[in-house]
Amino acid sequence: MDALNYPLSSYYDFQTGQIVPRDSYRQIHLSDMRGYYLADRETLHEPLKEDPLLYEVYECQVPAKPGEMVPCSTIIHPGSVGGEFYMTKGHYHSDTNAAEIYCCLRGHGLLLMQHGGQCLVETMKPGALVYVPAGWAHRSVNVGSEDLIIFAIYPADAGHDYGAIREKGFLKRVLRGPDGSPVVHEAS
Ligand code: M6P
Ligand code: ZN
């Protein structure tokens, strides 16, 4: 029998957002985000003075085939780059029929969702459950002072398509206002 066809069980630490054992884990530093931040666009080719860890992603490994689902955890640390809050890269699914479910466990954030010239913003606070419909790009932004922890589930064969967002960004950007609170700007 296919070994991957057995039930999997892991431990999800709601405090830290870590999934144990660690099947698949990646760290995204500022150097991995060149071109994504407004400020970074001007200094794209200059060496970075520091390279902070912006977010971490834990994924349970399942077969990437139709019908399978990936449980995953994203931990976005607090902070900002040139006044723009730490955020995920954001992506469309390669399979435009693939939706995703997001649930916020800790922290305070915003979820940007974009499709066909429309960009919607949902508040992410503990208990917020958001359905990201098929065809909508999605990006999480930490606007709080502690880690933002989000649990998500998506179809294993969805695929991540970063190209359009990397080139054009989202239609909205989340910047720190004068009093430190988030202000959503229309991207220029
Ligand atoms: C969520 C899911 C993952 C995604 C992660 C980080 O956990 O949507 O599929 O990889 O956020 O987002 P990104 O890949 O856009 O950096
Ligand atoms: Zn996704």
CSV table of C-alpha atoms and ligand atoms in Angstrom, one decimal:
chain,number,residue,atom,x,y,z
A,1,MET,CA,0.0,0.0,0.0
A,2,ASP,CA,1.1,3.6,-0.7
A,3,ALA,CA,2.9,4.7,2.5
A,4,LEU,CA,1.7,8.3,1.9
A,5,ASN,CA,-1.9,7.1,2.0
A,6,TYR,CA,-1.8,6.6,5.8
A,7,PRO,CA,-3.2,9.2,8.2
A,8,LEU,CA,-0.7,11.7,9.5
A,9,SER,CA,-0.6,13.2,13.0
A,10,SER,CA,1.4,16.1,14.2
A,11,TYR,CA,1.4,18.5,17.1
A,12,TYR,CA,0.5,22.1,16.5
A,13,ASP,CA,1.7,24.6,19.2
A,14,PHE,CA,-0.8,27.4,19.3
A,15,GLN,CA,1.5,29.6,21.2
A,16,THR,CA,4.4,29.6,18.8
A,17,GLY,CA,2.8,28.4,15.6
A,18,GLN,CA,5.3,25.6,15.2
A,19,ILE,CA,4.2,22.2,13.8
A,20,VAL,CA,6.1,19.2,15.3
A,21,PRO,CA,7.6,17.2,13.7
A,22,ARG,CA,8.8,19.6,11.1
A,23,ASP,CA,8.0,18.1,7.7
A,24,SER,CA,8.7,21.2,5.7
A,25,TYR,CA,9.9,24.4,7.1
A,26,ARG,CA,11.1,27.6,5.5
A,27,GLN,CA,12.3,31.0,6.7
A,28,ILE,CA,11.8,34.1,4.7
A,29,HIS,CA,14.3,36.9,5.3
A,30,LEU,CA,14.3,40.4,4.0
A,31,SER,CA,16.8,39.4,1.4
A,32,ASP,CA,14.2,36.9,0.0
A,33,MET,CA,11.8,39.8,-0.5
A,34,ARG,CA,13.7,42.0,-2.9
A,35,GLY,CA,11.3,44.0,-4.9
A,36,TYR,CA,8.3,43.4,-2.7
A,37,TYR,CA,8.5,46.4,-0.4
A,38,LEU,CA,8.0,49.9,-1.7
A,39,ALA,CA,11.2,51.2,0.0
A,40,ASP,CA,13.2,48.2,-1.3
A,41,ARG,CA,12.4,49.0,-4.9
A,42,GLU,CA,14.7,52.1,-4.7
A,43,THR,CA,17.5,50.2,-3.1
A,44,LEU,CA,17.0,46.9,-4.9
A,45,HIS,CA,20.6,46.5,-6.0
A,46,GLU,CA,22.3,47.9,-2.9
A,47,PRO,CA,23.6,45.4,-0.3
A,48,LEU,CA,21.4,45.0,2.7
A,49,LYS,CA,22.7,46.4,6.0
A,50,GLU,CA,20.8,43.8,8.0
A,51,ASP,CA,18.7,40.8,7.0
A,52,PRO,CA,15.9,40.2,9.6
A,53,LEU,CA,13.7,37.1,9.6
A,54,LEU,CA,10.3,38.3,8.5
A,55,TYR,CA,8.2,35.1,8.5
A,56,GLU,CA,8.3,31.3,8.8
A,57,VAL,CA,6.2,28.7,7.2
A,58,TYR,CA,5.5,25.1,8.4
A,59,GLU,CA,3.8,22.7,6.1
A,60,CYS,CA,2.7,19.1,6.6
A,61,GLN,CA,4.0,17.1,3.6
A,62,VAL,CA,1.2,15.3,1.7
A,63,PRO,CA,1.1,14.0,-1.9
A,64,ALA,CA,0.7,16.9,-4.3
A,65,LYS,CA,-2.2,15.3,-6.1
A,66,PRO,CA,-6.0,16.1,-6.5
A,67,GLY,CA,-8.0,15.5,-3.4
A,68,GLU,CA,-5.2,15.9,-0.9
A,69,MET,CA,-4.9,19.0,1.4
A,70,VAL,CA,-2.0,20.7,3.0
A,71,PRO,CA,-2.2,22.0,6.6
A,72,CYS,CA,0.2,24.8,7.2
A,73,SER,CA,1.2,27.5,9.7
A,74,THR,CA,2.6,30.9,9.0
A,75,ILE,CA,4.3,33.0,11.6
A,76,ILE,CA,4.8,36.6,10.6
A,77,HIS,CA,7.0,38.5,13.0
A,78,PRO,CA,6.3,42.1,14.0
A,79,GLY,CA,8.1,44.9,12.3
A,80,SER,CA,8.3,47.1,9.2
A,81,VAL,CA,10.5,47.9,6.2
A,82,GLY,CA,10.5,51.6,5.4
A,83,GLY,CA,7.2,52.0,7.2
A,84,GLU,CA,5.5,49.0,5.5
A,85,PHE,CA,4.5,46.3,7.8
A,86,TYR,CA,6.1,42.8,7.5
A,87,MET,CA,4.0,40.7,5.1
A,88,THR,CA,4.1,37.5,3.2
A,89,LYS,CA,5.1,37.6,-0.5
A,90,GLY,CA,1.5,36.8,-1.5
A,91,HIS,CA,0.5,34.5,-4.4
A,92,TYR,CA,-2.2,33.3,-6.7
A,93,HIS,CA,-2.7,29.5,-7.0
A,94,SER,CA,-1.5,28.1,-10.3
A,95,ASP,CA,-4.7,26.1,-10.3
A,96,THR,CA,-7.3,28.9,-10.6
A,97,ASN,CA,-9.9,26.5,-9.2
A,98,ALA,CA,-8.1,26.1,-5.9
A,99,ALA,CA,-9.4,28.0,-2.8
A,100,GLU,CA,-7.8,28.2,0.7
A,101,ILE,CA,-9.0,28.5,4.3
A,102,TYR,CA,-7.2,30.9,6.8
A,103,CYS,CA,-7.7,30.9,10.5
A,104,CYS,CA,-5.9,33.4,12.8
A,105,LEU,CA,-4.7,31.9,16.1
A,106,ARG,CA,-2.7,34.8,17.5
A,107,GLY,CA,-1.8,38.4,16.8
A,108,HIS,CA,-3.3,41.1,14.8
A,109,GLY,CA,-3.1,41.4,11.1
A,110,LEU,CA,-4.7,42.1,7.7
A,111,LEU,CA,-5.4,39.7,4.9
A,112,LEU,CA,-5.3,41.2,1.4
A,113,MET,CA,-7.2,39.4,-1.2
A,114,GLN,CA,-7.2,40.4,-4.9
A,115,HIS,CA,-9.0,39.4,-8.0
A,116,GLY,CA,-9.9,41.1,-11.3
A,117,GLY,CA,-9.0,44.7,-10.2
A,118,GLN,CA,-10.5,44.4,-6.8
A,119,CYS,CA,-8.6,44.2,-3.5
A,120,LEU,CA,-10.4,43.4,-0.3
A,121,VAL,CA,-8.9,43.6,3.2
A,122,GLU,CA,-10.0,41.4,6.1
A,123,THR,CA,-9.0,41.8,9.7
A,124,MET,CA,-7.1,38.9,11.2
A,125,LYS,CA,-7.4,38.5,14.9
A,126,PRO,CA,-7.6,35.3,17.0
A,127,GLY,CA,-10.6,33.4,15.8
A,128,ALA,CA,-10.9,35.1,12.4
A,129,LEU,CA,-11.8,32.5,9.8
A,130,VAL,CA,-11.5,33.6,6.2
A,131,TYR,CA,-12.3,31.8,3.0
A,132,VAL,CA,-10.0,32.7,0.2
A,133,PRO,CA,-12.0,31.9,-3.0
A,134,ALA,CA,-10.4,30.3,-6.0
A,135,GLY,CA,-8.7,32.8,-8.2
A,136,TRP,CA,-8.0,35.3,-5.5
A,137,ALA,CA,-4.4,36.3,-4.6
A,138,HIS,CA,-3.7,36.4,-0.9
A,139,ARG,CA,-1.1,38.1,1.4
A,140,SER,CA,-1.0,38.3,5.2
A,141,VAL,CA,0.3,41.4,6.9
A,142,ASN,CA,1.3,41.7,10.6
A,143,VAL,CA,0.1,45.1,11.9
A,144,GLY,CA,0.5,44.2,15.6
A,145,SER,CA,3.4,44.2,18.1
A,146,GLU,CA,3.5,40.4,18.5
A,147,ASP,CA,3.8,37.4,16.1
A,148,LEU,CA,0.8,36.9,13.8
A,149,ILE,CA,0.1,33.2,13.6
A,150,ILE,CA,-2.2,31.9,10.9
A,151,PHE,CA,-3.3,28.3,10.2
A,152,ALA,CA,-4.2,27.6,6.6
A,153,ILE,CA,-5.4,24.6,4.5
A,154,TYR,CA,-5.1,24.5,0.7
A,155,PRO,CA,-5.4,21.8,-2.0
A,156,ALA,CA,-2.1,20.0,-2.3
A,157,ASP,CA,-2.1,20.4,-6.1
A,158,ALA,CA,-2.9,24.2,-6.0
A,159,GLY,CA,0.6,25.4,-6.8
A,160,HIS,CA,2.0,28.8,-5.8
A,161,ASP,CA,2.2,31.4,-8.6
A,162,TYR,CA,4.3,34.4,-7.3
A,163,GLY,CA,5.0,36.0,-10.7
A,164,ALA,CA,2.2,38.6,-11.0
A,165,ILE,CA,2.5,39.8,-7.4
A,166,ARG,CA,6.3,40.0,-7.6
A,167,GLU,CA,6.1,42.1,-10.7
A,168,LYS,CA,3.1,44.3,-9.9
A,169,GLY,CA,2.4,43.9,-6.2
A,170,PHE,CA,-1.1,44.2,-4.7
A,171,LEU,CA,-3.4,47.1,-5.3
A,172,LYS,CA,-3.1,48.1,-1.7
A,173,ARG,CA,-0.2,48.5,0.7
A,174,VAL,CA,-0.3,48.6,4.5
A,175,LEU,CA,1.9,51.3,6.0
A,176,ARG,CA,2.5,52.5,9.5
A,177,GLY,CA,0.6,55.7,10.2
A,178,PRO,CA,2.0,58.6,12.3
A,179,ASP,CA,0.7,57.0,15.5
A,180,GLY,CA,2.0,53.5,14.6
A,181,SER,CA,-1.4,52.2,13.6
A,182,PRO,CA,-1.9,50.7,10.1
A,183,VAL,CA,-3.1,52.8,7.2
A,184,VAL,CA,-4.1,51.0,4.0
A,185,HIS,CA,-3.0,52.9,0.9
A,186,GLU,CA,-3.9,52.5,-2.7
A,187,ALA,CA,-0.7,51.4,-4.4
A,188,SER,CA,0.8,53.9,-6.8
B,1,M6P,C1,0.1,30.4,4.1
B,1,M6P,C2,-0.3,29.6,2.9
B,1,M6P,C3,1.0,29.0,2.3
B,1,M6P,C4,1.9,30.1,2.0
B,1,M6P,C5,2.3,30.9,3.2
B,1,M6P,C6,3.2,32.1,3.0
B,1,M6P,O1,0.6,29.5,5.1
B,1,M6P,O2,-1.0,30.3,2.0
B,1,M6P,O3,0.6,28.3,1.1
B,1,M6P,O4,3.1,29.6,1.4
B,1,M6P,O5,1.0,31.4,3.7
B,1,M6P,O6,2.8,32.9,2.0
B,1,M6P,P1,3.7,33.1,0.6
B,1,M6P,O7,3.9,31.8,0.0
B,1,M6P,O8,2.8,34.0,-0.2
B,1,M6P,O9,4.9,33.7,1.1
B,2,ZN,ZN,-2.4,30.0,-1.1
